[in-house]
Amino acid sequence: MASLLRKRVKGEHARVGFVELFFDLVFVFAITQVSHGLLAHLTPLGAVQAAMLLAAVWWAWIFTSWMTNWLDPETVPVQAALFVLMGIGLVMSASLPHAFQETGLSFALAFVGIQVGRTAFMVWAMRADEGLRRNAVRILIWLTASAVLWIAGGLAAPEQRLWFWLAALAVEYASPALYFFVPGLGRSRTEDWTIEGGHMAERVGLFVIICLGETLLVSGATFGELDWSSAKVWAAFISAILSTVAMWRLFFSQAHESASEAIMHAADPGRVARRAYTYSPILVIAGIIVVAVSDELVLAHPSGHVSMATALTLLGGPILFLLGTAVAGWAIWRHVNWTRLVGCAVLATGWLVVPWTTPLTLSIATTIVLMAIGVWESLRPPQV
């Protein structure tokens, strides 16, 4: 049987296949579910649960993106595997709103099915490259160990479930940092993680587009149900659109375009990709989702008192986004983006004026900060 590994051409970037884009549609649904779940349970516990579910959704997606960076998605077996993962992913996504109630076991089994099933397929598909195959075996062992905690949490009482799943996430998120060390098999070497930087940058960019699109969908759906004769509603809607456009501009800047080149020419591309694309984007994605929640809150109640939950989402979403982009830049170039960190500080000071402002005013102010950073960086591009 012919090799299922990607055929790499020196100096050329591997393109993202249509089947990969098709696969991503499942995660549009998943991100929407997480966003709506946070909005419905805007409490400290609800925020922790939403963060945990987002971390799981991201982990399932990024591990699959690593798979298609190594394997050729144009081959029939890889496409068939992606279609199976799509089906399981739909079950996982559908179970997200009640994962801490009656659908906990369904979520756990679907998530484990994605993680363990995909990795078992990788072990078989990578048999032409012993280094990658052994790496897949190590990953499979780690994910099988965490699967016990996922399923135990699904079987546990709802009030105990979070602790099992946080432990499972800790195991999974620690595994790449520990190089998937397994007694008897040793640990992986990032030098052996053949990585196509352009493909990985494009894949992560597409996931960010999914999240930004979900933000626009939430704003549009909420706006459509409101009184269009209200100037405040229109102002809130325009602020929501501009904040989303500003986040798009800040993420898809010159730095994003040069990231794939930096990875391609790095001495150890696997190590850089692990830092920049496996861990760092989770803050960016969390920020976008929180901004989506804040947009819906402001559209529904543009006037009046700013509740603590509204203030936290209005200020916390952009801070998470800016911090995430700064961390990603540091992960690739070891360069501190002071402009975005100053933006975080300015947004944090907004907490001081919360008692004297309205949701709409605070929304406009945070949008102005995001746009100002974009304009500043356009005039004085950051060094990368």
Coordinates of N, CA and C in Angstrom, one line a residue, residues 276-364:
A276 N 3.9 27.6 19.6 CA 3.2 28.6 18.9 C 1.8 28.2 18.5
Y277 N 1.6 26.9 18.2 CA 0.3 26.5 17.6 C -0.4 25.4 18.4
T278 N 0.2 24.8 19.4 CA -0.5 23.8 20.2 C -1.0 24.5 21.5
Y279 N -0.2 25.4 22.1 CA -0.7 26.0 23.4 C -1.2 27.4 23.2
S280 N -0.4 28.3 22.6 CA -0.7 29.7 22.6 C -2.0 30.1 22.1
P281 N -2.6 29.5 21.0 CA -3.9 30.1 20.5 C -5.1 29.9 21.4
I282 N -5.0 29.1 22.4 CA -6.1 28.9 23.3 C -6.6 30.2 24.0
L283 N -5.6 31.1 24.3 CA -6.0 32.4 24.9 C -6.7 33.3 23.9
V284 N -6.2 33.2 22.6 CA -6.8 34.0 21.6 C -8.3 33.6 21.4
I285 N -8.5 32.3 21.3 CA -9.8 31.7 21.0 C -10.7 32.0 22.2
A286 N -10.2 31.9 23.4 CA -11.0 32.2 24.6 C -11.5 33.6 24.6
G287 N -10.5 34.5 24.2 CA -10.8 35.9 24.2 C -11.9 36.2 23.2
I288 N -11.9 35.6 22.0 CA -12.9 35.9 21.0 C -14.3 35.4 21.4
I289 N -14.3 34.2 22.1 CA -15.6 33.7 22.6 C -16.2 34.6 23.7
V290 N -15.3 35.1 24.6 CA -15.8 36.0 25.6 C -16.3 37.3 25.0
V291 N -15.6 37.8 24.0 CA -16.1 39.0 23.3 C -17.5 38.8 22.7
A292 N -17.7 37.6 22.1 CA -19.0 37.3 21.5 C -20.1 37.3 22.6
V293 N -19.8 36.8 23.7 CA -20.7 36.9 24.8 C -21.0 38.3 25.3
S294 N -20.0 39.1 25.4 CA -20.1 40.5 25.8 C -21.0 41.3 24.7
D295 N -20.7 41.0 23.4 CA -21.5 41.7 22.4 C -23.0 41.4 22.5
E296 N -23.3 40.1 22.8 CA -24.7 39.8 23.0 C -25.3 40.5 24.2
L297 N -24.6 40.5 25.3 CA -25.1 41.2 26.5 C -25.3 42.7 26.3
V298 N -24.4 43.3 25.6 CA -24.5 44.8 25.3 C -25.7 45.1 24.4
L299 N -25.8 44.2 23.3 CA -27.0 44.4 22.4 C -28.3 44.3 23.1
A300 N -28.4 43.3 24.1 CA -29.6 43.1 24.8 C -29.9 44.2 25.8
H301 N -28.8 44.8 26.4 CA -29.0 45.8 27.4 C -27.9 46.9 27.3
P302 N -28.1 47.8 26.3 CA -27.0 48.8 26.1 C -27.0 49.8 27.1
S303 N -28.1 50.1 27.8 CA -28.1 51.2 28.8 C -28.2 50.6 30.2
G304 N -28.1 51.5 31.2 CA -28.2 51.1 32.6 C -26.9 50.7 33.2
H305 N -27.1 50.0 34.4 CA -25.9 49.6 35.2 C -25.1 48.5 34.5
V306 N -23.8 48.6 34.7 CA -22.9 47.5 34.1 C -22.7 46.5 35.2
S307 N -23.3 45.3 35.0 CA -23.1 44.2 36.0 C -21.7 43.7 36.0
M308 N -21.3 43.1 37.1 CA -20.0 42.5 37.2 C -19.7 41.5 36.0
A309 N -20.7 40.7 35.7 CA -20.5 39.7 34.7 C -20.3 40.4 33.3
T310 N -21.0 41.5 33.1 CA -20.9 42.2 31.8 C -19.5 42.9 31.7
A311 N -19.1 43.5 32.8 CA -17.8 44.2 32.8 C -16.7 43.2 32.6
L312 N -16.8 42.1 33.3 CA -15.7 41.1 33.1 C -15.6 40.6 31.7
T313 N -16.8 40.4 31.0 CA -16.7 39.9 29.6 C -16.2 41.0 28.7
L314 N -16.7 42.3 28.9 CA -16.3 43.4 28.1 C -14.8 43.7 28.1
L315 N -14.3 43.6 29.3 CA -12.8 43.9 29.5 C -12.0 42.7 29.4
G316 N -12.5 41.5 29.9 CA -11.7 40.3 29.9 C -11.5 39.7 28.5
G317 N -12.5 39.8 27.7 CA -12.4 39.2 26.3 C -11.3 39.8 25.5
P318 N -11.3 41.2 25.4 CA -10.1 41.8 24.6 C -8.8 41.6 25.3
I319 N -8.8 41.5 26.6 CA -7.5 41.3 27.3 C -7.0 39.9 27.0
L320 N -7.8 38.9 27.1 CA -7.4 37.5 26.7 C -6.9 37.5 25.3
F321 N -7.6 38.1 24.4 CA -7.2 38.1 23.0 C -5.8 38.7 22.8
L322 N -5.7 39.9 23.3 CA -4.4 40.6 23.1 C -3.2 39.9 23.8
L323 N -3.5 39.3 25.0 CA -2.5 38.6 25.7 C -2.1 37.3 24.9
G324 N -3.1 36.7 24.3 CA -2.9 35.5 23.5 C -2.0 35.7 22.3
T325 N -2.3 36.9 21.6 CA -1.5 37.2 20.5 C 0.0 37.5 20.9
A326 N 0.1 38.2 22.0 CA 1.5 38.5 22.5 C 2.2 37.3 22.9
V327 N 1.5 36.3 23.5 CA 2.2 35.1 23.9 C 2.6 34.3 22.7
A328 N 1.8 34.3 21.6 CA 2.1 33.6 20.4 C 3.3 34.2 19.7
G329 N 3.4 35.5 19.7 CA 4.6 36.2 19.2 C 5.8 35.8 19.9
W330 N 5.7 35.8 21.3 CA 6.9 35.4 22.1 C 7.3 34.0 21.8
A331 N 6.3 33.1 21.6 CA 6.6 31.7 21.4 C 7.4 31.5 20.1
I332 N 7.2 32.3 19.1 CA 7.8 32.1 17.8 C 9.1 32.9 17.7
W333 N 9.1 34.2 18.1 CA 10.3 35.1 17.9 C 11.0 35.5 19.1
R334 N 10.4 35.1 20.3 CA 11.0 35.6 21.6 C 11.1 37.1 21.6
H335 N 10.0 37.7 21.1 CA 9.9 39.2 21.0 C 8.7 39.6 21.8
V336 N 8.9 40.6 22.7 CA 7.8 41.1 23.5 C 7.0 42.2 22.7
N337 N 5.7 42.0 22.5 CA 4.9 42.9 21.8 C 4.4 43.9 22.8
W338 N 5.1 44.9 23.1 CA 4.7 45.9 24.2 C 3.4 46.6 23.8
T339 N 3.2 46.8 22.6 CA 1.9 47.5 22.2 C 0.7 46.8 22.7
R340 N 0.7 45.5 22.5 CA -0.5 44.7 22.9 C -0.5 44.5 24.4
L341 N 0.6 44.5 25.1 CA 0.6 44.4 26.5 C 0.1 45.7 27.2
V342 N 0.5 46.8 26.6 CA 0.0 48.1 27.0 C -1.5 48.2 26.8
G343 N -2.0 47.7 25.7 CA -3.4 47.6 25.4 C -4.1 46.8 26.5
C344 N -3.5 45.7 27.0 CA -4.1 44.9 28.1 C -4.2 45.8 29.3
A345 N -3.1 46.6 29.6 CA -3.1 47.4 30.8 C -4.2 48.5 30.7
V346 N -4.3 49.1 29.6 CA -5.3 50.1 29.4 C -6.7 49.6 29.6
L347 N -7.0 48.4 29.0 CA -8.3 47.8 29.2 C -8.5 47.4 30.7
A348 N -7.5 47.0 31.4 CA -7.6 46.6 32.8 C -8.0 47.9 33.6
T349 N -7.5 49.0 33.3 CA -7.9 50.3 34.0 C -9.3 50.6 33.8
G350 N -10.0 50.1 32.8 CA -11.4 50.3 32.5 C -12.2 49.9 33.7
W351 N -11.7 49.0 34.5 CA -12.5 48.5 35.7 C -12.8 49.7 36.6
L352 N -11.9 50.7 36.6 CA -12.0 51.8 37.6 C -13.2 52.7 37.2
V353 N -13.7 52.7 36.0 CA -14.8 53.6 35.6 C -16.1 52.8 35.4
V354 N -16.1 51.5 35.7 CA -17.3 50.7 35.5 C -18.5 51.3 36.3
P355 N -18.4 51.7 37.5 CA -19.6 52.2 38.2 C -20.2 53.5 37.6
W356 N -19.5 54.2 36.7 CA -20.0 55.4 36.2 C -20.2 55.3 34.7
T357 N -20.3 54.1 34.1 CA -20.5 54.0 32.7 C -21.7 53.1 32.4
T358 N -22.0 52.9 31.1 CA -23.0 52.0 30.7 C -22.4 50.9 29.9
P359 N -23.1 49.8 29.7 CA -22.6 48.7 28.8 C -22.1 49.2 27.4
L360 N -23.0 50.0 26.8 CA -22.7 50.5 25.5 C -21.4 51.4 25.5
T361 N -21.3 52.3 26.4 CA -20.1 53.1 26.5 C -18.8 52.3 26.7
L362 N -18.9 51.3 27.6 CA -17.7 50.4 27.8 C -17.4 49.6 26.6
S363 N -18.4 49.2 25.9 CA -18.2 48.4 24.6 C -17.5 49.3 23.6
I364 N -18.0 50.5 23.4 CA -17.3 51.4 22.5 C -15.9 51.7 22.9

